[in-house]
Coordinates of C-alpha atoms in Angstrom, one line a residue:
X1 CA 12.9 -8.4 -17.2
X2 CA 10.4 -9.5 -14.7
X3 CA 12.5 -11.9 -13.3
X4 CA 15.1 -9.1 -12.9
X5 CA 12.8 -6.9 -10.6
X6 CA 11.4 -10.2 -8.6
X7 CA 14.8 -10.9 -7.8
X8 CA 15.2 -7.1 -6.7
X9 CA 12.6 -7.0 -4.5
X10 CA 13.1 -10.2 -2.7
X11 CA 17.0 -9.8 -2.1
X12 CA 16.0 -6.2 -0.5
X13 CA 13.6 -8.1 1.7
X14 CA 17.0 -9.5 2.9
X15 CA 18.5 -6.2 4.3
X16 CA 19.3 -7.1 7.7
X17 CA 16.7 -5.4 9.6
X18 CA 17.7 -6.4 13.1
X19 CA 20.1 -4.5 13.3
X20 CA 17.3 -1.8 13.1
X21 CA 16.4 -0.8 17.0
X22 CA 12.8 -0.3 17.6
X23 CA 11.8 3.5 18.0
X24 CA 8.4 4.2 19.8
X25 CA 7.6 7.5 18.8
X26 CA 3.7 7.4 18.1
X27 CA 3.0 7.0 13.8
X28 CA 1.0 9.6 12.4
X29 CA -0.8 10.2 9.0
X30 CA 1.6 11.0 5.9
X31 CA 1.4 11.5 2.4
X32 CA 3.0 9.8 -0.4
X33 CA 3.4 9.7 -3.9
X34 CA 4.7 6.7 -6.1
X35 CA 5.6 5.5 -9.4
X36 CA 6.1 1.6 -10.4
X37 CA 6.3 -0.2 -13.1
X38 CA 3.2 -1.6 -14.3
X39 CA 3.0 -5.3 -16.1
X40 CA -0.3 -6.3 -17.3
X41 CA -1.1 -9.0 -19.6
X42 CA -4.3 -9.6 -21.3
X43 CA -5.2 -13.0 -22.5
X44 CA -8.0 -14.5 -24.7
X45 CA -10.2 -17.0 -23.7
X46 CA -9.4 -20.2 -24.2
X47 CA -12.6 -21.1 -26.5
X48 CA -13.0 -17.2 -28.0
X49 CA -13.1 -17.7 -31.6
X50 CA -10.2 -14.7 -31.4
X51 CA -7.7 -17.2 -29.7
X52 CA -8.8 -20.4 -31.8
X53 CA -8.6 -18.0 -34.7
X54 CA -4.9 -17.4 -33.6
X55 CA -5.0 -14.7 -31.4
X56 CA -2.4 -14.4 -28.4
X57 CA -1.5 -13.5 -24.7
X58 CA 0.4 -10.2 -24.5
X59 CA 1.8 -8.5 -21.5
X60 CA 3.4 -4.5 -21.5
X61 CA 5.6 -2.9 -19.3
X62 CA 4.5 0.7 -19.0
X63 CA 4.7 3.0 -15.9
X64 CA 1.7 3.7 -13.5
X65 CA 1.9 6.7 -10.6
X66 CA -0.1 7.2 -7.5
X67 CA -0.7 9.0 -4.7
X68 CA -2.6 8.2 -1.4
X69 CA -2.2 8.8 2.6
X70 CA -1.8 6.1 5.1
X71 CA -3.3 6.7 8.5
X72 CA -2.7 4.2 11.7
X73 CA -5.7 2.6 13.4
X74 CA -3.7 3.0 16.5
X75 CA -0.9 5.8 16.2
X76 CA 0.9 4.4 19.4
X77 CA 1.0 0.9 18.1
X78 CA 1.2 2.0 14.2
X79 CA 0.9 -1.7 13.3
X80 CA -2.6 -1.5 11.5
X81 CA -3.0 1.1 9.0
X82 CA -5.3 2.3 6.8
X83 CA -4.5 3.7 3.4
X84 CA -6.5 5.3 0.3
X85 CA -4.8 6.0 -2.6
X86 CA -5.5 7.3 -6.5
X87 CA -3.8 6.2 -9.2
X88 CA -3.1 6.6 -12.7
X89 CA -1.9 3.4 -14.8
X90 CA -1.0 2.3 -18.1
X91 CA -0.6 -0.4 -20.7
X92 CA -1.3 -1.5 -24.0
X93 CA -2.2 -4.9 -25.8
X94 CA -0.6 -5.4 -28.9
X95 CA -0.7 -8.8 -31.0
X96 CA 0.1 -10.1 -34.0
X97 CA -0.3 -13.1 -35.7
X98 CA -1.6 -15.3 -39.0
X99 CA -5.4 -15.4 -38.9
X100 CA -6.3 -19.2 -39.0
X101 CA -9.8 -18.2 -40.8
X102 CA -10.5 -16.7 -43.7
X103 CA -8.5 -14.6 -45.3
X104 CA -5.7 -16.5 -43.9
X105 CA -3.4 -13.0 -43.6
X106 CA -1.2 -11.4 -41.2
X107 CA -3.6 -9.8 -38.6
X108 CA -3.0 -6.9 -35.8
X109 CA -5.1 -6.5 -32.7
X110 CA -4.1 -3.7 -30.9
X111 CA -5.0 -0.5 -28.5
X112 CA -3.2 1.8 -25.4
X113 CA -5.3 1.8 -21.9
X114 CA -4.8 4.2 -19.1
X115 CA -7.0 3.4 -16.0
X116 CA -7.7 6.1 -13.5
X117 CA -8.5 4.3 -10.2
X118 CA -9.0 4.5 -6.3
X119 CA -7.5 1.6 -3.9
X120 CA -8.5 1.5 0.2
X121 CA -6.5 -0.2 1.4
X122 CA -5.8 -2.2 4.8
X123 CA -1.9 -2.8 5.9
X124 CA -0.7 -4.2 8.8
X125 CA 3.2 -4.0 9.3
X126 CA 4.8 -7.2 10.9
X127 CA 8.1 -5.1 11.6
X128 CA 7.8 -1.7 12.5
X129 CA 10.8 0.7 13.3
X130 CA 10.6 4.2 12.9
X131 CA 12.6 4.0 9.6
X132 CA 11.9 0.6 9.0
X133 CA 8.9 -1.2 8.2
X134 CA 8.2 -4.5 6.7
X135 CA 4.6 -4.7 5.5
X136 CA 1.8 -6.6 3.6
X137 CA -2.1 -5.6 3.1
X138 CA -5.2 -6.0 0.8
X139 CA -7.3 -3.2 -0.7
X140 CA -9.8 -3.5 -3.2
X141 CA -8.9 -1.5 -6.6
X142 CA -11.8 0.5 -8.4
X143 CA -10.7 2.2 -11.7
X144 CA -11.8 3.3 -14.9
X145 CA -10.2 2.2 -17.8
X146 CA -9.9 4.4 -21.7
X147 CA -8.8 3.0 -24.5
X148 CA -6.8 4.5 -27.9
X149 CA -5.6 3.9 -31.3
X150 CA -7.9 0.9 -30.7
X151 CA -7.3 -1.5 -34.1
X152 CA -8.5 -4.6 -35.6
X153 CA -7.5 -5.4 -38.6
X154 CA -4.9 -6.6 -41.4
X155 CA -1.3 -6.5 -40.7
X156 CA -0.9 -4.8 -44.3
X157 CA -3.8 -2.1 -44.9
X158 CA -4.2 -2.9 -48.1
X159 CA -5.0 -6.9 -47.2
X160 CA -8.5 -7.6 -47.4
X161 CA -10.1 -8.4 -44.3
X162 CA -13.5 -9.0 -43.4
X163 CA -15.7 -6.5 -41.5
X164 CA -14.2 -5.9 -38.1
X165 CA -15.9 -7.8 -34.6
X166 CA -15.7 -4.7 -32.2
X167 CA -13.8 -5.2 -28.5
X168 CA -16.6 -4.3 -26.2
X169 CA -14.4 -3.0 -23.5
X170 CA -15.8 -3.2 -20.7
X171 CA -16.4 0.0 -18.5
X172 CA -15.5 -0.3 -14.8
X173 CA -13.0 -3.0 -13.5
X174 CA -13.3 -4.3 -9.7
X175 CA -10.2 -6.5 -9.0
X176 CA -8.6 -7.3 -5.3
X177 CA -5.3 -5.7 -4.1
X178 CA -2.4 -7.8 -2.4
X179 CA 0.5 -5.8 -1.4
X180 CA 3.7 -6.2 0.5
X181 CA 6.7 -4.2 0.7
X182 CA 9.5 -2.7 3.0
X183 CA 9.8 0.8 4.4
X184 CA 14.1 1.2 4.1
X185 CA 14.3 5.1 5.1
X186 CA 12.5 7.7 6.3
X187 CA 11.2 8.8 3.1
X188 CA 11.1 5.5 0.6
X189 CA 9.2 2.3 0.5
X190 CA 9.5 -0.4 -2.3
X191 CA 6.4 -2.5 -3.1
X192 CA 5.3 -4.9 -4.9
X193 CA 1.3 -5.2 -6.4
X194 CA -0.5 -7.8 -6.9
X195 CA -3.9 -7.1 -9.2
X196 CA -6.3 -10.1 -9.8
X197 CA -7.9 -10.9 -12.8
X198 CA -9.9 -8.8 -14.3
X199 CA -12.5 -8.8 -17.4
X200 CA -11.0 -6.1 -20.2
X201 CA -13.8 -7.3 -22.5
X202 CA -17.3 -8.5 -22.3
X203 CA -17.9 -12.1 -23.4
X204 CA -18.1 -11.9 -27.5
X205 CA -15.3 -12.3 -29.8
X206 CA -12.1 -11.6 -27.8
X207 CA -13.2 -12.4 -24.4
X208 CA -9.6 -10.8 -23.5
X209 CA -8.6 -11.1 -19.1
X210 CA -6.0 -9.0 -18.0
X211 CA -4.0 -9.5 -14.6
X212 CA -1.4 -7.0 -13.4
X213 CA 1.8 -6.9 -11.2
X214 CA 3.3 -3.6 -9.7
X215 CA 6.8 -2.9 -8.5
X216 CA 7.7 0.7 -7.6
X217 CA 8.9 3.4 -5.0
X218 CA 7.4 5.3 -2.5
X219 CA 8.3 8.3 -1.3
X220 CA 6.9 9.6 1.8
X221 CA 6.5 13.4 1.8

């Protein structure tokens, strides 16, 4: 599936945009709302006693919506712009596997997160029609994560397993933004995210890492 919507977004990078003439009507600020799909995998440490215990990597494809403004540094030029945007994102982390310690069972590690976050964001647009724009830009990505139907435990609720190490999420995330995309009508852009690495756990037991990718629409109200 993920190589499916790479493949997507590169072959519309392909559109032939010279065809496009050049229109020098002066940008101005707009608003815009978007939704993407949102693939984040977590990962354990390579020497937390979760992973050497058997724990795994495992990556979710749930939805994550936004809305921000984008405002040009020069509205004659257009080619810098600056952009803030909120957003709303979510995923969930969900492995199973045989514990390699004691009790030797079937175990479940598990939970949902939704991460409510604000990006600035700096874009500068190396083509830059009118209708259409090919971009790319940084921001860095502030959010606050929550966490549900958080589990630890036997596969099998009746197993016996021994008392539970906790997840220590931890509570803010700071992670870098790449973005590039392609504006391909007046009112829709398609972009593609780029989150680093980021902590979802404090060092202890899981040590868990997540890193995310975004591909999505905007549309420009």
């Amino acid at each position: 599936m993920k190589k499916y919507l790479y493949t997507t977004l590169v072959a519309l990078f392909f559109i032939p945009f010279f065809a496009v003439a050049q229109d020098t009507t002066p940008d101005k600020i707009f608003f815009y709302g978007a939704v993407a799909m949102n693939i984040t995998t977590n990962t354990p440490g390579s020497t937390a006693p979760y992973a050497q215990n058997g724990g795994k990597a495992y990556t979710s494809y749930l939805p994550a919506f936004s809305f921000g403004f984008s405002a040009p540094t020069d509205p004659n030029s257009g080619k810098v712009c600056f952009r803030g945007e909120l957003s709303v994102s979510f995923s969930k982390y969900n492995s199973q596997y045989k514990n390699r310690a004691y009790p030797y069972v079937s175990a479940r590690a598990s939970y949902n997160e939704m991460s409510i976050g604000f990006t600035p964001q700096i874009i500068y647009n190396f083509y830059n029609a009118q209708n259409f724009k090919i971009y790319a830009g940084a921001g860095l990505n502030i959010s606050k994560p929550s966490y549900s139907k958080v589990y630890y435990g036997p596969q099998d609720p009746g197993t016996y397993f021994p008392p539970n190490n906790t997840y220590d999420f931890v509570d803010f995330d700071t992670r870098v933004l790449l973005k590039g995309g392609i504006q391909v009508h007046k009112h829709f852009e398609v972009f593609f995210n780029y989150l680093t690495n980021a902590e979802t756990t404090n060092r202890g037991y899981f040590q868990l890492n997540k890193n995310t990718e975004q591909v999505g629409v905007n549309y420009i109200l």
